[in-house]
Amino acid sequence: MELKEIKCPHCGHVNPPGTQLCQSCGLMINEDYDKNKIKDVMRYDGSAVRSKVKSQSIFDKIWIFFTSIRNGVIIIALIAIAASIGTILPQQYFIPIGVDPETYYSDNYGTFGLIYYKFGFHNLYSSWWFVLLNAMLALSIIAASVDRGVPLYKSLKNQRAKKHPSFFKRQRITLNSETADSEDVNKIIDGLKSKRYKLTEEGPHLLFEKGRLSRWGPYINHTGLIIILIGSMLRFFPGMYIDEILYVPEGETVEVPTTDNKYYIKNEKFILDTYEKDSGSVFDKSLAMQGDLASNYQTNITFYENLSSDVVGSEPDLKEIDTDEIRVNHPFKFENYDIYQSSFDNSSMKSMTFKLVDKNDKQVGEEFTVDLKDPESTYEIDEQTNIELRAYAPDFQEIGERGELISQSPVARNPAFVFQVNNDSLTTPEISLLQIQNTDEITPNNEYKVKFVSMENQIATVLTLKKDLTMHLIAVGFIIFLIGVFIGSYINHRRIWINKENGLSLAAHTNKNYYGLKKELNSVLNENGFDFVNDKDEAEHDDRMKG
Amino acid sequence: MQHTFLQISNTSIFIAFILLLIALVPLALSIRSKHEERNSKIAVGIVIVAFILELVYFAFRWAATGHAPVSNLFEFIAMFSIMLIAGYLITYVYYKTKVFGLFAIPISLILLGYGSIFSTDVAPLIPALQSNWLFIHVTTVTLSYGILSMSAVAGFIYLLKIIPADEKSLRARMLEFLMWNIVVVFAFIISISVMRGIGYQNDFLYVDQTGNNAIAEYHLPSLINYNDAQAVNHLGDNQYEAADHFNLGISLPPIIKAHSLNTVVWSIILGTVLYGILRLGFRRRLYTVVKPLAKSADLNLMDDIGYRSVIIGYPLFALGGLFFAAIWAQEAWSRFWGWDPKETWAFITFMFYTIFLHLRLNIGYEGEKSAWLAVIGFLIILFNMIAINLIVAGLHSYA
Amino acid sequence: MKKRTRNIIRVSTIVAIVVLTGITLWFNFTKDNATTKVGDKAVDFKLKSLEGEEFQLHEVTKDKGVIINFWGTWCKPCREEMPDLNRAQVDHNDDDVIIITVNVSEKPQQIEQFLRGLGEDMSLTMLLDPNRSVTKAYNIGPLPTTIAIDKNNKIVKKQEYQLSKQDIESFIEAVQE
């Protein structure tokens, strides 16, 4: 372990502990580095990657553990594997609303589903261990970046054009020509300058450099990632993120949750447009094969503020403050909230209309309509006749012990009615039980019959209430990440060192895309009568091919 | 008018398919014959014409429907297939490799063949899809897929060349396993096309996840079906009568698309049978049959292409597959990230290529290691596209 | 970099991450336990009874302990325990306990129909919560759920699912302490 700074025997520059190549002249000053871990000594420009300490505190030990890229990769892999587990069964967010999760998972997926639930996998992405993995990822990103970025920055900022000959030999791309004359060499210099290289001169020592920004790409994208992780973390903080469902039947007004009873919203009208079938368009074939396909649906709303600050349950004092038409992709905004059109529900019924007919199937009096949410107790048919609603179940399940109608939910999905027909001509009233597509006479030999005429569906809009103060932070983080990734990937950092003391001595390095660097160099060299550059890797490759 | 557009579009892509098939001939010849340059020029010329026709398919389908043709599974796979050709052409322009096409083009064709199994009908957009972001997101992500796939092609060629024919090792077996997978996909395409051709269709009535009645169309005999499925015959309109279709009886809850899984199982069975026949016929491992095609490949070049396609494709994937997707999701569903299976697997793909780059750049995983990783990455992309769309029903699934 | 700077960076980064992670996990845990528990303060509310009279919790708790039973006519265990609750109210009419039922989301027609079927005289105060506002404020999950609130407006007992006669008695005891 290095403690001491290293003084270069060639140029005298004092280097930080652990440096492999002298920051000034590039001489190899420290062979004692882990060659398995650092395969290309030029990756961080020969600078010390990890500052090691004599007495390692617990903080140092933790830090060093997280600077390892191998460990970082393992953390990334663990996160990816964990994420995949969450896709085996649907997460709790996606199961039907109002259903008890434990019942849902064990009913639908058996023992496997139950185990999945017990382990908390149904809420995997907010589980404590997933959060912990991401925290470790954050630490890994920071530690690895700081430990490499700072020395790299110092090294590139202070680099000199003059390099020791061993540095030249060490590079992958080299070219030597002792017979080159200065005129030709100058042409090369011009050629390189025309390729937008920036030139630094120290006498006969030249450094051509371009694209240094590319080296900062990873550090920029890592910064973006940290911002994203911070934004994601903030989601757990109260008030930062709200995601609620609003179920509003047409015509009704409901309270907007999480606003402390301050806001109410009314579903004035729900509009559903579907694509026309059989219109002669190109879509006919696919439309014919399915039910109605929605082309547009929207909710026309009125938005209210509750002026009364009375306790829960009391009547609100509503003042209208806005109206809007909420369509898919076009939310209604108030304060930090958005209300989105999510879907709709027309599975329950609003009302049913009946008529009374006599023995000859002739209608008696007027039709009557039963409001399935709030039915009347008596309906007037004509002056001599009325119909009493003896019993009603919105979602008929069975007949109870005492003959009562039992409903399995308060939602009008499968209504059943016990109607009693009272008519002046009848000695005893007639009673019958009506369900969907089925009538049972309770009193025998009825003269009159109640018949179903029509039904109106209850349309309810399903809106999503969203407040997300973290979204913009995460977006900014991701944009910075993208900038970093594009800079790091699409730009190449190229450097060419030339020593023109004895003819031409050239070495070149790039952080990636040697193919492109060679192409560029070779074109400049060839134009001026020089050979192609030597590529160490190619030489090895040729040897390998022969073997 | 729109009908004409649609016809032009369908014809274009069909001709493109044929042309790409034809292009393989001069491509193969250019590797072994004397007229190398001429043959490879002819081949690339044909590919370019095919690519232009594929662009015509795209443009005219757009004109016919009024929206970018990226809204159902067929259109998505077709897009991916076209981007593979684009990726190949870009690679060719930059590196002038010949061998590459012999592998990239068949993969594109197999994918297109696979995609055409699904409904090729045009359908109008539901409200959630009515957005410009549909086009932007899907185009960018398929382009990035096309580029990333080039690394898998390069990796595959690398492995074919470097793994000896008679080696008894894990890597040889893994390579042969890859060959088996390709045979299975082949068998799937052929069997479905045949079954469709003879009009085999058995319908089953079942109750889907939302509690509604639904009909599952089986184009292969039912081995796996939905819980309490009832065999029916379609009498027309919405009329069905009870019937007696073959059903082995394995039942699954409706969260899994049983009829898709059934197809997968059949593909594996038929594919394995076909594989067995091929092995018996050739009397050696299938990769050794294909291996000679990779003989003239330059390993360093393949390694370089493998790396560069990832370094170029990865930012594009982050941009299109994650960023644009999130913007669009926020607009359509009011949540930019919900960890649904498709998003999660895009995330996993992203993490995987992150690992690829870190292993390669920082830990020196080059050559063969990098080739294997590239192939695995492609398989993850395929898994996302195929398994998640078909087997797991949900908000984000196409089919 | 200088040793001291390096140490500061290392320590502060690690500490920051540990602390932030801890806070995040803590928020995560407490969010999951957002339902009302024994020991919580009972939120005040105002609801109308079946007869149309107004009922405010904090007014009532000035003199009596309150047992609230959340129910619906479609819920079988709710229907079954209703007579027992009624009898308990009758037995303890002179004590400073009052049992009230809060019906979740239904209109009077269904409730009156149910009561007619019961055939008993109702001594229970029957409140209506048609908008579910009180049900939501108390984070009620399954029905029936019964809560006991003492005179200090503190929740002293909570039980989900059906009550037996003994259960009801223990509620009455709990609320009188």
PDB file of N, CA, C and O in Angstrom, chain B residues 108-138:
ATOM      1  N   SER B 108     -33.507 -10.982 -39.841  1.00  0.00           N
ATOM      2  CA  SER B 108     -34.555 -10.022 -40.149  1.00  0.00           C
ATOM      3  C   SER B 108     -35.747 -10.705 -40.804  1.00  0.00           C
ATOM      4  O   SER B 108     -36.905 -10.410 -40.492  1.00  0.00           O
ATOM      5  N   LEU B 109     -35.475 -11.640 -41.692  1.00  0.00           N
ATOM      6  CA  LEU B 109     -36.548 -12.336 -42.390  1.00  0.00           C
ATOM      7  C   LEU B 109     -37.353 -13.221 -41.452  1.00  0.00           C
ATOM      8  O   LEU B 109     -38.580 -13.253 -41.511  1.00  0.00           O
ATOM      9  N   ILE B 110     -36.625 -13.952 -40.589  1.00  0.00           N
ATOM     10  CA  ILE B 110     -37.326 -14.819 -39.640  1.00  0.00           C
ATOM     11  C   ILE B 110     -38.250 -13.977 -38.781  1.00  0.00           C
ATOM     12  O   ILE B 110     -39.393 -14.324 -38.499  1.00  0.00           O
ATOM     13  N   LEU B 111     -37.740 -12.821 -38.346  1.00  0.00           N
ATOM     14  CA  LEU B 111     -38.530 -11.942 -37.497  1.00  0.00           C
ATOM     15  C   LEU B 111     -39.772 -11.454 -38.239  1.00  0.00           C
ATOM     16  O   LEU B 111     -40.875 -11.425 -37.694  1.00  0.00           O
ATOM     17  N   LEU B 112     -39.598 -11.079 -39.501  1.00  0.00           N
ATOM     18  CA  LEU B 112     -40.730 -10.589 -40.282  1.00  0.00           C
ATOM     19  C   LEU B 112     -41.747 -11.705 -40.471  1.00  0.00           C
ATOM     20  O   LEU B 112     -42.957 -11.497 -40.371  1.00  0.00           O
ATOM     21  N   GLY B 113     -41.235 -12.898 -40.739  1.00  0.00           N
ATOM     22  CA  GLY B 113     -42.126 -14.039 -40.873  1.00  0.00           C
ATOM     23  C   GLY B 113     -42.905 -14.265 -39.582  1.00  0.00           C
ATOM     24  O   GLY B 113     -44.118 -14.481 -39.593  1.00  0.00           O
ATOM     25  N   TYR B 114     -42.198 -14.184 -38.479  1.00  0.00           N
ATOM     26  CA  TYR B 114     -42.844 -14.348 -37.183  1.00  0.00           C
ATOM     27  C   TYR B 114     -43.900 -13.274 -36.966  1.00  0.00           C
ATOM     28  O   TYR B 114     -45.001 -13.543 -36.507  1.00  0.00           O
ATOM     29  N   GLY B 115     -43.577 -12.059 -37.319  1.00  0.00           N
ATOM     30  CA  GLY B 115     -44.507 -10.955 -37.102  1.00  0.00           C
ATOM     31  C   GLY B 115     -45.786 -11.103 -37.915  1.00  0.00           C
ATOM     32  O   GLY B 115     -46.871 -10.748 -37.448  1.00  0.00           O
ATOM     33  N   SER B 116     -45.658 -11.665 -39.114  1.00  0.00           N
ATOM     34  CA  SER B 116     -46.844 -11.749 -39.959  1.00  0.00           C
ATOM     35  C   SER B 116     -47.810 -12.819 -39.501  1.00  0.00           C
ATOM     36  O   SER B 116     -48.893 -12.961 -40.044  1.00  0.00           O
ATOM     37  N   ILE B 117     -47.414 -13.582 -38.474  1.00  0.00           N
ATOM     38  CA  ILE B 117     -48.346 -14.542 -37.878  1.00  0.00           C
ATOM     39  C   ILE B 117     -49.495 -13.778 -37.219  1.00  0.00           C
ATOM     40  O   ILE B 117     -50.623 -14.230 -37.177  1.00  0.00           O
ATOM     41  N   PHE B 118     -49.154 -12.627 -36.707  1.00  0.00           N
ATOM     42  CA  PHE B 118     -50.148 -11.867 -35.966  1.00  0.00           C
ATOM     43  C   PHE B 118     -50.996 -11.046 -36.918  1.00  0.00           C
ATOM     44  O   PHE B 118     -50.677 -10.879 -38.071  1.00  0.00           O
ATOM     45  N   SER B 119     -52.044 -10.516 -36.366  1.00  0.00           N
ATOM     46  CA  SER B 119     -52.994  -9.807 -37.209  1.00  0.00           C
ATOM     47  C   SER B 119     -52.315  -8.694 -37.976  1.00  0.00           C
ATOM     48  O   SER B 119     -51.711  -7.799 -37.395  1.00  0.00           O
ATOM     49  N   THR B 120     -52.396  -8.765 -39.290  1.00  0.00           N
ATOM     50  CA  THR B 120     -51.794  -7.711 -40.093  1.00  0.00           C
ATOM     51  C   THR B 120     -52.851  -6.678 -40.477  1.00  0.00           C
ATOM     52  O   THR B 120     -52.581  -5.776 -41.254  1.00  0.00           O
ATOM     53  N   ASP B 121     -54.051  -6.839 -39.909  1.00  0.00           N
ATOM     54  CA  ASP B 121     -55.093  -5.863 -40.229  1.00  0.00           C
ATOM     55  C   ASP B 121     -54.760  -4.523 -39.599  1.00  0.00           C
ATOM     56  O   ASP B 121     -54.119  -4.447 -38.563  1.00  0.00           O
ATOM     57  N   VAL B 122     -55.242  -3.468 -40.257  1.00  0.00           N
ATOM     58  CA  VAL B 122     -55.044  -2.155 -39.651  1.00  0.00           C
ATOM     59  C   VAL B 122     -56.221  -1.848 -38.739  1.00  0.00           C
ATOM     60  O   VAL B 122     -57.364  -2.160 -39.071  1.00  0.00           O
ATOM     61  N   ALA B 123     -55.931  -1.257 -37.624  1.00  0.00           N
ATOM     62  CA  ALA B 123     -56.981  -0.877 -36.685  1.00  0.00           C
ATOM     63  C   ALA B 123     -56.772   0.576 -36.284  1.00  0.00           C
ATOM     64  O   ALA B 123     -55.630   1.033 -36.202  1.00  0.00           O
ATOM     65  N   PRO B 124     -57.863   1.281 -36.011  1.00  0.00           N
ATOM     66  CA  PRO B 124     -57.707   2.669 -35.565  1.00  0.00           C
ATOM     67  C   PRO B 124     -57.193   2.710 -34.138  1.00  0.00           C
ATOM     68  O   PRO B 124     -57.210   1.708 -33.439  1.00  0.00           O
ATOM     69  N   LEU B 125     -56.733   3.882 -33.718  1.00  0.00           N
ATOM     70  CA  LEU B 125     -56.082   3.983 -32.421  1.00  0.00           C
ATOM     71  C   LEU B 125     -57.078   4.234 -31.301  1.00  0.00           C
ATOM     72  O   LEU B 125     -57.953   5.078 -31.398  1.00  0.00           O
ATOM     73  N   ILE B 126     -56.900   3.495 -30.179  1.00  0.00           N
ATOM     74  CA  ILE B 126     -57.670   3.824 -28.981  1.00  0.00           C
ATOM     75  C   ILE B 126     -57.108   5.135 -28.420  1.00  0.00           C
ATOM     76  O   ILE B 126     -55.973   5.504 -28.729  1.00  0.00           O
ATOM     77  N   PRO B 127     -57.893   5.812 -27.599  1.00  0.00           N
ATOM     78  CA  PRO B 127     -57.459   7.133 -27.130  1.00  0.00           C
ATOM     79  C   PRO B 127     -56.051   7.164 -26.541  1.00  0.00           C
ATOM     80  O   PRO B 127     -55.300   8.101 -26.798  1.00  0.00           O
ATOM     81  N   ALA B 128     -55.681   6.154 -25.772  1.00  0.00           N
ATOM     82  CA  ALA B 128     -54.375   6.202 -25.124  1.00  0.00           C
ATOM     83  C   ALA B 128     -53.241   6.237 -26.141  1.00  0.00           C
ATOM     84  O   ALA B 128     -52.169   6.751 -25.866  1.00  0.00           O
ATOM     85  N   LEU B 129     -53.445   5.685 -27.341  1.00  0.00           N
ATOM     86  CA  LEU B 129     -52.381   5.645 -28.336  1.00  0.00           C
ATOM     87  C   LEU B 129     -52.388   6.863 -29.245  1.00  0.00           C
ATOM     88  O   LEU B 129     -51.510   7.019 -30.077  1.00  0.00           O
ATOM     89  N   GLN B 130     -53.391   7.729 -29.102  1.00  0.00           N
ATOM     90  CA  GLN B 130     -53.481   8.859 -30.029  1.00  0.00           C
ATOM     91  C   GLN B 130     -52.529   9.958 -29.603  1.00  0.00           C
ATOM     92  O   GLN B 130     -52.909  10.920 -28.961  1.00  0.00           O
ATOM     93  N   SER B 131     -51.291   9.815 -29.984  1.00  0.00           N
ATOM     94  CA  SER B 131     -50.312  10.825 -29.597  1.00  0.00           C
ATOM     95  C   SER B 131     -49.121  10.756 -30.527  1.00  0.00           C
ATOM     96  O   SER B 131     -48.779   9.696 -31.038  1.00  0.00           O
ATOM     97  N   ASN B 132     -48.480  11.890 -30.752  1.00  0.00           N
ATOM     98  CA  ASN B 132     -47.274  11.899 -31.582  1.00  0.00           C
ATOM     99  C   ASN B 132     -46.174  11.057 -30.975  1.00  0.00           C
ATOM    100  O   ASN B 132     -45.305  10.556 -31.660  1.00  0.00           O
ATOM    101  N   TRP B 133     -46.230  10.941 -29.660  1.00  0.00           N
ATOM    102  CA  TRP B 133     -45.161  10.211 -28.984  1.00  0.00           C
ATOM    103  C   TRP B 133     -45.147   8.739 -29.360  1.00  0.00           C
ATOM    104  O   TRP B 133     -44.130   8.074 -29.234  1.00  0.00           O
ATOM    105  N   LEU B 134     -46.297   8.222 -29.827  1.00  0.00           N
ATOM    106  CA  LEU B 134     -46.336   6.834 -30.278  1.00  0.00           C
ATOM    107  C   LEU B 134     -45.266   6.618 -31.331  1.00  0.00           C
ATOM    108  O   LEU B 134     -44.420   5.735 -31.221  1.00  0.00           O
ATOM    109  N   PHE B 135     -45.291   7.485 -32.334  1.00  0.00           N
ATOM    110  CA  PHE B 135     -44.348   7.352 -33.433  1.00  0.00           C
ATOM    111  C   PHE B 135     -42.918   7.554 -32.951  1.00  0.00           C
ATOM    112  O   PHE B 135     -42.011   6.762 -33.240  1.00  0.00           O
ATOM    113  N   ILE B 136     -42.717   8.616 -32.180  1.00  0.00           N
ATOM    114  CA  ILE B 136     -41.356   8.960 -31.760  1.00  0.00           C
ATOM    115  C   ILE B 136     -40.765   7.838 -30.910  1.00  0.00           C
ATOM    116  O   ILE B 136     -39.630   7.407 -31.118  1.00  0.00           O
ATOM    117  N   HIS B 137     -41.540   7.360 -29.959  1.00  0.00           N
ATOM    118  CA  HIS B 137     -41.031   6.328 -29.065  1.00  0.00           C
ATOM    119  C   HIS B 137     -40.736   5.037 -29.817  1.00  0.00           C
ATOM    120  O   HIS B 137     -39.636   4.487 -29.720  1.00  0.00           O
ATOM    121  N   VAL B 138     -41.704   4.549 -30.571  1.00  0.00           N
ATOM    122  CA  VAL B 138     -41.509   3.247 -31.190  1.00  0.00           C
ATOM    123  C   VAL B 138     -40.425   3.286 -32.261  1.00  0.00           C
ATOM    124  O   VAL B 138     -39.637   2.351 -32.388  1.00  0.00           O
TER     125      VAL B 138
END
